[in-house]
Coordinates of C-alpha atoms and ligand atoms in Angstrom, one line a residue:
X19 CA 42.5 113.3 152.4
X20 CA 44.9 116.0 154.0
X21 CA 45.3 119.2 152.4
X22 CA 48.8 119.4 153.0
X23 CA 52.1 117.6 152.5
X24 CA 52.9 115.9 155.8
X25 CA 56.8 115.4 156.0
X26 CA 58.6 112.5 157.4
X27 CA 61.0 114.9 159.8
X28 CA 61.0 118.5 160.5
X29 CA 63.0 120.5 162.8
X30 CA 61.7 122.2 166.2
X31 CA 63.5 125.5 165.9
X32 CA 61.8 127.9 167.9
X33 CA 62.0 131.7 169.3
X34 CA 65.0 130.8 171.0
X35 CA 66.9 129.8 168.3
X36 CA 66.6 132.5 166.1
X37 CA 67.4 134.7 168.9
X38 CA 70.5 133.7 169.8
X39 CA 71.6 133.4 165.7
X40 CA 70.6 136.8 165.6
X41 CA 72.7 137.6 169.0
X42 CA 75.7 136.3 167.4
X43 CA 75.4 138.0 164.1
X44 CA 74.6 141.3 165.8
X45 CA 78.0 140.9 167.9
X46 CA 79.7 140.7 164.2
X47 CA 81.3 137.1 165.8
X48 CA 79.5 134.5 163.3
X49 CA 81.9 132.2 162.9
X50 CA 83.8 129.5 165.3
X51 CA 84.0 131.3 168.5
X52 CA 83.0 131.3 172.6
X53 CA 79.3 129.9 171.7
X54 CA 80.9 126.7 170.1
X55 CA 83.1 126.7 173.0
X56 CA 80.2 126.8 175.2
X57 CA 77.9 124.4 173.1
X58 CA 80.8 121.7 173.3
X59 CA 81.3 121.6 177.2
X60 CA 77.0 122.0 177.7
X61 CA 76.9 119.0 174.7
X62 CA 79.9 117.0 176.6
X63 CA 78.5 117.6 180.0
X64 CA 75.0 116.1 178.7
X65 CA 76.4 113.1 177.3
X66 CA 78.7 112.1 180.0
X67 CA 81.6 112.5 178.0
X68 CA 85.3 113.5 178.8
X69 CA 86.6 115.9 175.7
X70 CA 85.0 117.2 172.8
X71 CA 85.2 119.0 170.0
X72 CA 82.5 120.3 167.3
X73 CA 82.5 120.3 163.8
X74 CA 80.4 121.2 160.4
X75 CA 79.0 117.2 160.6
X76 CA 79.3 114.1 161.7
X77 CA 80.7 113.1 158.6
X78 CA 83.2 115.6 158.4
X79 CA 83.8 114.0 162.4
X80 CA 83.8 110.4 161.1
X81 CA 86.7 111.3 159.0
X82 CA 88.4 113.1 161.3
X83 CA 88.2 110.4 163.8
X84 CA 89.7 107.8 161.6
X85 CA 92.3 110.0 160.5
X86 CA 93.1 110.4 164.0
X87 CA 93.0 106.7 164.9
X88 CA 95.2 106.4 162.3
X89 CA 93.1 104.1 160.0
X90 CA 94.6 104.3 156.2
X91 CA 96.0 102.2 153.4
X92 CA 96.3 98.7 154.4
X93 CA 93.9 98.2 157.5
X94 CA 90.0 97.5 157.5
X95 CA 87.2 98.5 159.3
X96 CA 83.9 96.7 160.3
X97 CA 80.5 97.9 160.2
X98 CA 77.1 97.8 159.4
X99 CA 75.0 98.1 155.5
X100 CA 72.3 99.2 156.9
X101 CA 73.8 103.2 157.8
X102 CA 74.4 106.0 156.0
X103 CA 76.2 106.1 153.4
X104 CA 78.6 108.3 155.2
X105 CA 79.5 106.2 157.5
X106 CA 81.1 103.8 154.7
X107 CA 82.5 106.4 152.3
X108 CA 84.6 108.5 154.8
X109 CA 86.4 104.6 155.2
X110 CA 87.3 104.5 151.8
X111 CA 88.0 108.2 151.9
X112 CA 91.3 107.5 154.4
X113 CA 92.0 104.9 152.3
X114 CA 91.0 101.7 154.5
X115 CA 88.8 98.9 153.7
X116 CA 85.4 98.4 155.0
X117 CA 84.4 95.3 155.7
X118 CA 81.1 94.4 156.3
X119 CA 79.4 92.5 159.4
X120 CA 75.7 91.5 158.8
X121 CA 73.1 93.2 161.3
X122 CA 69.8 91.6 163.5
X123 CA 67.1 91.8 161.1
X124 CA 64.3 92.7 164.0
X125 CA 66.4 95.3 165.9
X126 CA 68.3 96.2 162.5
X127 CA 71.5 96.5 164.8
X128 CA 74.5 95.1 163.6
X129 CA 75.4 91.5 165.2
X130 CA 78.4 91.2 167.3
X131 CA 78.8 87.9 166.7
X132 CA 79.3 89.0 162.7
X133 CA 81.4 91.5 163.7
X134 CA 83.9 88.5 165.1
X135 CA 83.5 86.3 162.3
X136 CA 85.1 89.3 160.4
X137 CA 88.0 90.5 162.2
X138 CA 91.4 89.6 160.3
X139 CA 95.2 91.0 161.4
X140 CA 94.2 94.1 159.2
X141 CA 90.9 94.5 161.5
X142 CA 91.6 98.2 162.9
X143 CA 88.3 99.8 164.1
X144 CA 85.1 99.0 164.5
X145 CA 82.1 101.6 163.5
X146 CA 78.4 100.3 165.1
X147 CA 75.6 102.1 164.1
X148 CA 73.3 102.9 167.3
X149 CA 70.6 102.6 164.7
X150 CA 67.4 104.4 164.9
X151 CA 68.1 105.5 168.8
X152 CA 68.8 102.6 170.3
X153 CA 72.2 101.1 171.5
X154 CA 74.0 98.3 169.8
X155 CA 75.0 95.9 172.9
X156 CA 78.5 97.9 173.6
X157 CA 79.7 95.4 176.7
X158 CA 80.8 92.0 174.5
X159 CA 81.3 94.5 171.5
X160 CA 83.9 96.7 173.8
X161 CA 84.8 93.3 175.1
X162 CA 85.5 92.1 171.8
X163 CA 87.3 95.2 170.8
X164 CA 90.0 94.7 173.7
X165 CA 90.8 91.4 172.7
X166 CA 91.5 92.0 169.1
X167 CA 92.9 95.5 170.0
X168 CA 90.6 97.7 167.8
X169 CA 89.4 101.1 168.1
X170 CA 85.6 101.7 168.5
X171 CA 84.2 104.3 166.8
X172 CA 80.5 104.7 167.6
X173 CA 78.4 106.3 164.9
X174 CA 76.5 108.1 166.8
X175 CA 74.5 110.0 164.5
X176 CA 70.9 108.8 165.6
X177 CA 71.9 108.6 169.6
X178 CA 71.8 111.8 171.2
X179 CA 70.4 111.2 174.5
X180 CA 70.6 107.2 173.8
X181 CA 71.4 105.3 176.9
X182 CA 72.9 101.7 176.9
X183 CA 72.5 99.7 180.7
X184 CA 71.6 103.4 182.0
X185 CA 74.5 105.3 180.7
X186 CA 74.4 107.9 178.0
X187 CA 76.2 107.1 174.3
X188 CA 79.5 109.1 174.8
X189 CA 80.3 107.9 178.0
X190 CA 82.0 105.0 177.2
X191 CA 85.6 104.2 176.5
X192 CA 85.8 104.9 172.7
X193 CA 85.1 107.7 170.3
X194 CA 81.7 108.9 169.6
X195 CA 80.4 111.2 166.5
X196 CA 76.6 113.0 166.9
X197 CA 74.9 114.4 164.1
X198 CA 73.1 117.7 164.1
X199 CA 71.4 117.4 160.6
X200 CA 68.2 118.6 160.8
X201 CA 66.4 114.9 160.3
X202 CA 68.3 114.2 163.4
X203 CA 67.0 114.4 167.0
X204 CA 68.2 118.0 167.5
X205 CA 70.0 120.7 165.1
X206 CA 72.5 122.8 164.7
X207 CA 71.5 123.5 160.6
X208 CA 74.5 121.4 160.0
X209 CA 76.7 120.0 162.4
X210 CA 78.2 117.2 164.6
X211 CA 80.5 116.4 167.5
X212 CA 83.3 114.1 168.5
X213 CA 83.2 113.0 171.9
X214 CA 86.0 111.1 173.9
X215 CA 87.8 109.9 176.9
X216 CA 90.9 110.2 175.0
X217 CA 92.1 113.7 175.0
X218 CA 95.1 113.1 172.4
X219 CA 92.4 112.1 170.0
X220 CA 90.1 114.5 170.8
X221 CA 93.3 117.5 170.1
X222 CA 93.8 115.8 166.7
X223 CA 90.6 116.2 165.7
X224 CA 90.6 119.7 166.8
X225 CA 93.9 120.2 165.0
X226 CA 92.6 118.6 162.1
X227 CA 89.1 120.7 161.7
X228 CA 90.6 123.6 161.5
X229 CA 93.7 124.0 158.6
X230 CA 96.2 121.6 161.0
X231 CA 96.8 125.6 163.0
X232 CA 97.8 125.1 166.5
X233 CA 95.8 126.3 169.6
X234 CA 92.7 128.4 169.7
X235 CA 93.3 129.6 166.4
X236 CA 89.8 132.0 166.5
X237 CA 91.5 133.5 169.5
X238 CA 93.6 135.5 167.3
X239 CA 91.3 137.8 166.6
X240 CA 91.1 138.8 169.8
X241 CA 92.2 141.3 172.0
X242 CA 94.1 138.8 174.1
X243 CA 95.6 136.3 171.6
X244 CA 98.2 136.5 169.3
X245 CA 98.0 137.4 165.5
X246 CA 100.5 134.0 164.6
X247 CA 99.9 130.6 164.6
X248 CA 102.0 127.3 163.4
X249 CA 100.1 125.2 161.0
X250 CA 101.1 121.4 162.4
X251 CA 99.6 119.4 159.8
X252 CA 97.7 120.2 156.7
X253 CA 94.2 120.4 157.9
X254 CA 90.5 120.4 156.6
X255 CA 87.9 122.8 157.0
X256 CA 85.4 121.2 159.0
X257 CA 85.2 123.4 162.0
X258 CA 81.6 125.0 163.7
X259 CA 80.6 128.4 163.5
X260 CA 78.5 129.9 166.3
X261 CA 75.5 130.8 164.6
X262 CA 75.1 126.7 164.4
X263 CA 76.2 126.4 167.8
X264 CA 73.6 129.3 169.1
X265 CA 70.8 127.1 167.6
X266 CA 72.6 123.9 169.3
X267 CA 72.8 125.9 173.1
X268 CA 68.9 126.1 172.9
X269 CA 68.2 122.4 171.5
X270 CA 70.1 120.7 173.9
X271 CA 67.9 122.2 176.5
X272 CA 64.7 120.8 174.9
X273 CA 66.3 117.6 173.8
X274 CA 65.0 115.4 176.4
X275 CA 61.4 117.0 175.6
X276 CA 61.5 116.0 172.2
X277 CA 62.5 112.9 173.0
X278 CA 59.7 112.0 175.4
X279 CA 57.7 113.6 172.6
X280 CA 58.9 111.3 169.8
X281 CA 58.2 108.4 172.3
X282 CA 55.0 109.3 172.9
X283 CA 54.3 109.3 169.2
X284 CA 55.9 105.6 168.7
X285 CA 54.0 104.3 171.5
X286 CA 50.7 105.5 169.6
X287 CA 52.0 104.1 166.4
X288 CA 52.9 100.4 167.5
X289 CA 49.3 100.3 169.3
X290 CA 47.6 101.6 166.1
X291 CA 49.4 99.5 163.7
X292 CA 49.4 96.2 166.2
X293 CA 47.1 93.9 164.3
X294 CA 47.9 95.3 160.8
X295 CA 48.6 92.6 158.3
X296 CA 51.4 94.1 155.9
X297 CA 53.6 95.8 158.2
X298 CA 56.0 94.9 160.7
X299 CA 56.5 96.6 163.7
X300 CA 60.3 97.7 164.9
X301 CA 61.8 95.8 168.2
X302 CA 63.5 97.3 170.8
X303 CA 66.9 95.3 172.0
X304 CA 66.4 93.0 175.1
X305 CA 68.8 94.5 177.2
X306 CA 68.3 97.6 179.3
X307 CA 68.3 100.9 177.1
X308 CA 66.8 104.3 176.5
X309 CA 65.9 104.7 172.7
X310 CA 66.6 107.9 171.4
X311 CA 63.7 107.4 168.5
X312 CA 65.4 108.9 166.1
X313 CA 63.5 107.1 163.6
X314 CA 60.1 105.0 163.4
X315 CA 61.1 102.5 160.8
X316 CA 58.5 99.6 160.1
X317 CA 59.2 96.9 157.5
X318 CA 56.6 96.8 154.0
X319 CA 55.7 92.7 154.5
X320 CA 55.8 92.9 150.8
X321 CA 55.0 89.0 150.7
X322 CA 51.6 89.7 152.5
X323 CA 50.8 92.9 149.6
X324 CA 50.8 93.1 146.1
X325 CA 53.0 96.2 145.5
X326 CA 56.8 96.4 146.8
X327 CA 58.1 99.0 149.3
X328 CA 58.7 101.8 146.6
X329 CA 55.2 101.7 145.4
X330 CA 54.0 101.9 149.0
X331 CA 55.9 105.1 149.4
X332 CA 54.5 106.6 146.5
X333 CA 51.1 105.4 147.7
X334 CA 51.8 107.4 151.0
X335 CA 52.6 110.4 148.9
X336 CA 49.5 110.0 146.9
X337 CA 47.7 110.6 150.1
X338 CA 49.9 113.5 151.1
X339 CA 52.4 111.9 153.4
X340 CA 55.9 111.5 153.4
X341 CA 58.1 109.1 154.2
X342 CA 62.1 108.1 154.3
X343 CA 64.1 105.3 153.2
X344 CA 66.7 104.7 155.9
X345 CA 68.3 102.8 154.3
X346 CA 69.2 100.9 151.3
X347 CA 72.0 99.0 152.3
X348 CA 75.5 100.3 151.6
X349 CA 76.8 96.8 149.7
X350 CA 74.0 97.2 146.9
X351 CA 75.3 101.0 146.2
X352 CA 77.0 100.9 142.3
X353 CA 80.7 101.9 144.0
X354 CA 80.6 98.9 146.6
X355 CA 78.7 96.5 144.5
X356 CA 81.3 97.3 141.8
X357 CA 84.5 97.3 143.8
X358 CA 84.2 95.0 145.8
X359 CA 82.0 92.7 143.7
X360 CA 78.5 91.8 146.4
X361 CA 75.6 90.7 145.6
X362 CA 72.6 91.7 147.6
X363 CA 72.7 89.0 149.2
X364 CA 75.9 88.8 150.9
X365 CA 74.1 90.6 153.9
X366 CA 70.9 88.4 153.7
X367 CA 69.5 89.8 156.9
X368 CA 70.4 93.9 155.1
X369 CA 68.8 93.0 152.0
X370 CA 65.9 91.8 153.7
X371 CA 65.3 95.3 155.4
X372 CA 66.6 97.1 152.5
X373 CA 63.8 96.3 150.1
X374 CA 61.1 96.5 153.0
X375 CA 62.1 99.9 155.1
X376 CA 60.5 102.7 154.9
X377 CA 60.4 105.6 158.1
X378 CA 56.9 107.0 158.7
X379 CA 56.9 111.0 160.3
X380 CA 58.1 111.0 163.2
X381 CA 59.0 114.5 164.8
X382 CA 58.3 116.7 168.1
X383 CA 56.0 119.0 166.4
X384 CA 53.9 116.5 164.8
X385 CA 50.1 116.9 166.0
X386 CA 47.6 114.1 166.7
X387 CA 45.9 114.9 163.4
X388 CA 49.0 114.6 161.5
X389 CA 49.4 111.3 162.9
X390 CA 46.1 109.9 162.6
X391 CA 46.0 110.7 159.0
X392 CA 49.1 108.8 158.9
X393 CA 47.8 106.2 160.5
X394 CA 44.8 105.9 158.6
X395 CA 47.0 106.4 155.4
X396 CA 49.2 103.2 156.1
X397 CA 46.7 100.9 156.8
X398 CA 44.2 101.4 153.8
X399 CA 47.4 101.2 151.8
X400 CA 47.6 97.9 153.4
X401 CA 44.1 96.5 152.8
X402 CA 43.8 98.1 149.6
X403 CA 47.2 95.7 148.3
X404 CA 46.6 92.4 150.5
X405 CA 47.1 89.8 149.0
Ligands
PLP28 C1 73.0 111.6 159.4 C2 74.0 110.5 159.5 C3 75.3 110.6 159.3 C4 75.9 111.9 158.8 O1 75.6 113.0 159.6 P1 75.9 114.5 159.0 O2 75.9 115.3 160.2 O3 74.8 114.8 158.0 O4 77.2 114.4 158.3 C5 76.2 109.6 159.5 N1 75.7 108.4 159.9 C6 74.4 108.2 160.1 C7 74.0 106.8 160.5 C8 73.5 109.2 159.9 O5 72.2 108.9 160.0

């Protein structure tokens, strides 16, 4: 067995990094200043997308973006269960309704054709989950959108460097939100970025992120700017500081390295794991796509194995391997089930996943060994508990 604890996701901060956070806090500028400027156009550019503005997560972005669609009391919103939990709360937290649309249980995308099914007058936005890394199909969904007149707000937490019919996610006409947790497919420590073609929405975000202050506010600390401002609205405090945005500068450049990396590393799973009884491999989406691989995310066949998806987990750790639930689906959370009164099986084709997920390591700096043990790990978990 391994000697040591193999986690499911690690970061691949280098030399780079920490010289430019130690740039920036040897200037005495640490906070929001000319490297988040920087990292926003470089970030934009990358993506295709038109405006852009960064902020402390893609949470705190998902919330600013709604606020500045002007979802609130009264209006609902469609998406996925199988997300975040983020994703759902920051609904709730503008005061709007989510409204749930049930996903594809192969590709674990969320089904257009659910999504129409669930549109009502009060239907405002839609939020689609590019889940794992790859793209929901954003053609009949923006397609859809138009006809019903809804906003499309693309969680785009797992799709940095996703591409959908060879076009990068934050290219197309609607709001996108990128996450730069550490899990996620590059960092910033903490962090995320809205991305638009719509530069009113992308100003209110800005204006929002940072106390409702007008203009460059950090600029008036410097030599140039001026020492008043106007406070417009009453704002949050959600805004970037550079020594995230130094560490993002650096990772954007390796990005597309990682990603060939964490390819790599799926391919080699999928052939490994091919004829295993007691797993099920992930499927890509038919149509043309780039997957990000943000996550490797087979499904436990828990009706081929005597234990349930929990107990393979712990079975994993036993052997000194990690692994991540992503996710259990928003509906069966205590708030929602208790709100709005679901049962697990409202979202058959959620549930389904829900109690079979699990995410096995999958990040740049994993080695061949660490991945053969996991490998090796899985499937005498699997013949171990056949049934
Ligand atoms: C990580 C994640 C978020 C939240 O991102 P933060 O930057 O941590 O706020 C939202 N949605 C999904 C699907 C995520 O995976």
């Amino acid at each position: 067995m391994r000697q040591h604890f193999l986690p499911f996701a690690k970061p691949a901060v280098g030399d780079e990094e920490i010289a430019e956070i130690a740039d920036s806090i040897h200037s005495g500028w640490i906070t929001t200043g000319p490297k988040v400027e920087r990292f926003t156009k470089e970030f934009a550019a990358y993506v295709d997308g038109r405006f852009a503005t960064a902020l402390s997560s893609a949470t705190a972005g998902l919330h600013l973006a709604l606020l500045a669609l002007k979802v609130g009391p009264g209006d609902e919103v469609i998406t996925t269960p199988m997300t975040f939990a983020a994703t759902v709360n920051v609904i709730e937290l503008v005061g709007a309704t989510p409204i749930f649309a049930d996903i594809d249980p192969g590709t674990l995308q969320i089904r257009i054709d659910e999504i129409e099914k669930k549109i009502t007058p009060r239907t405002k936005a839609v939020i689609p989950v590019h889940y794992a890394g790859q793209p929901v199909d954003l053609h009949p969904l923006l397609e859809l959108a138009g006809t019903h007149r809804l906003a499309v707000l693309e969680d785009a937490a797992h799709s940095v460097g996703t591409e959908y019919k060879g076009k990068k996610i934050g290219s197309f006409p609607t709001v996108s939100v990128f996450s730069f947790h550490p899990n996620k497919n590059m960092t910033t420590g903490e962090g995320g970025m809205v991305v638009s073609h719509d530069e009113k929405l992308i100003e209110a975000v800005s204006l929002l992120k940072f106390h409702g202050m007008d203009k460059n506010a950090w600029k008036r600390f410097d030599k140039a700017g001026s020492p008043r401002y106007d406070i417009l609205a009453p704002g949050y405090k959600f805004n970037m500081m550079d020594i995230q945005a130094a560490m993002g500068l650096h990772q954007l450049r390796k990005l597309d390295g990682f990603i060939e990396e964490r390819r790599r590393r799926v391919m080699r799973y999928q052939e490994a794991f091919r004829t295993v009884a007691g797993l099920q491999l992930p499927k890509e989406v038919p149509y043309p796509h780039r997957h990000a691989w943000h996550l490797y995310t087979p499904l436990v066949d828990i009706d081929r194995l005597k234990i349930d998806r929990d107990a393979f987990m712990f079975e994993l750790k036993q052997k000194n391997i990690g692994s991540g639930l992503h996710y259990s689906a928003v509906h069966e959370f205590s708030y929602y089930a208790k709100k709005y009164g679901y049962q697990p099986n409202d979202f058959p084709n959620a549930h389904f996943v829900s109690e079979r997920i699990l995410s096995l390591p999958l990040f740049p700096t994993m080695t061949d060994q660490d991945q053969n043990d996991t490998v090796e790990a899985v499937i005498e978990i699997c013949r171990r508990f056949a049934r």
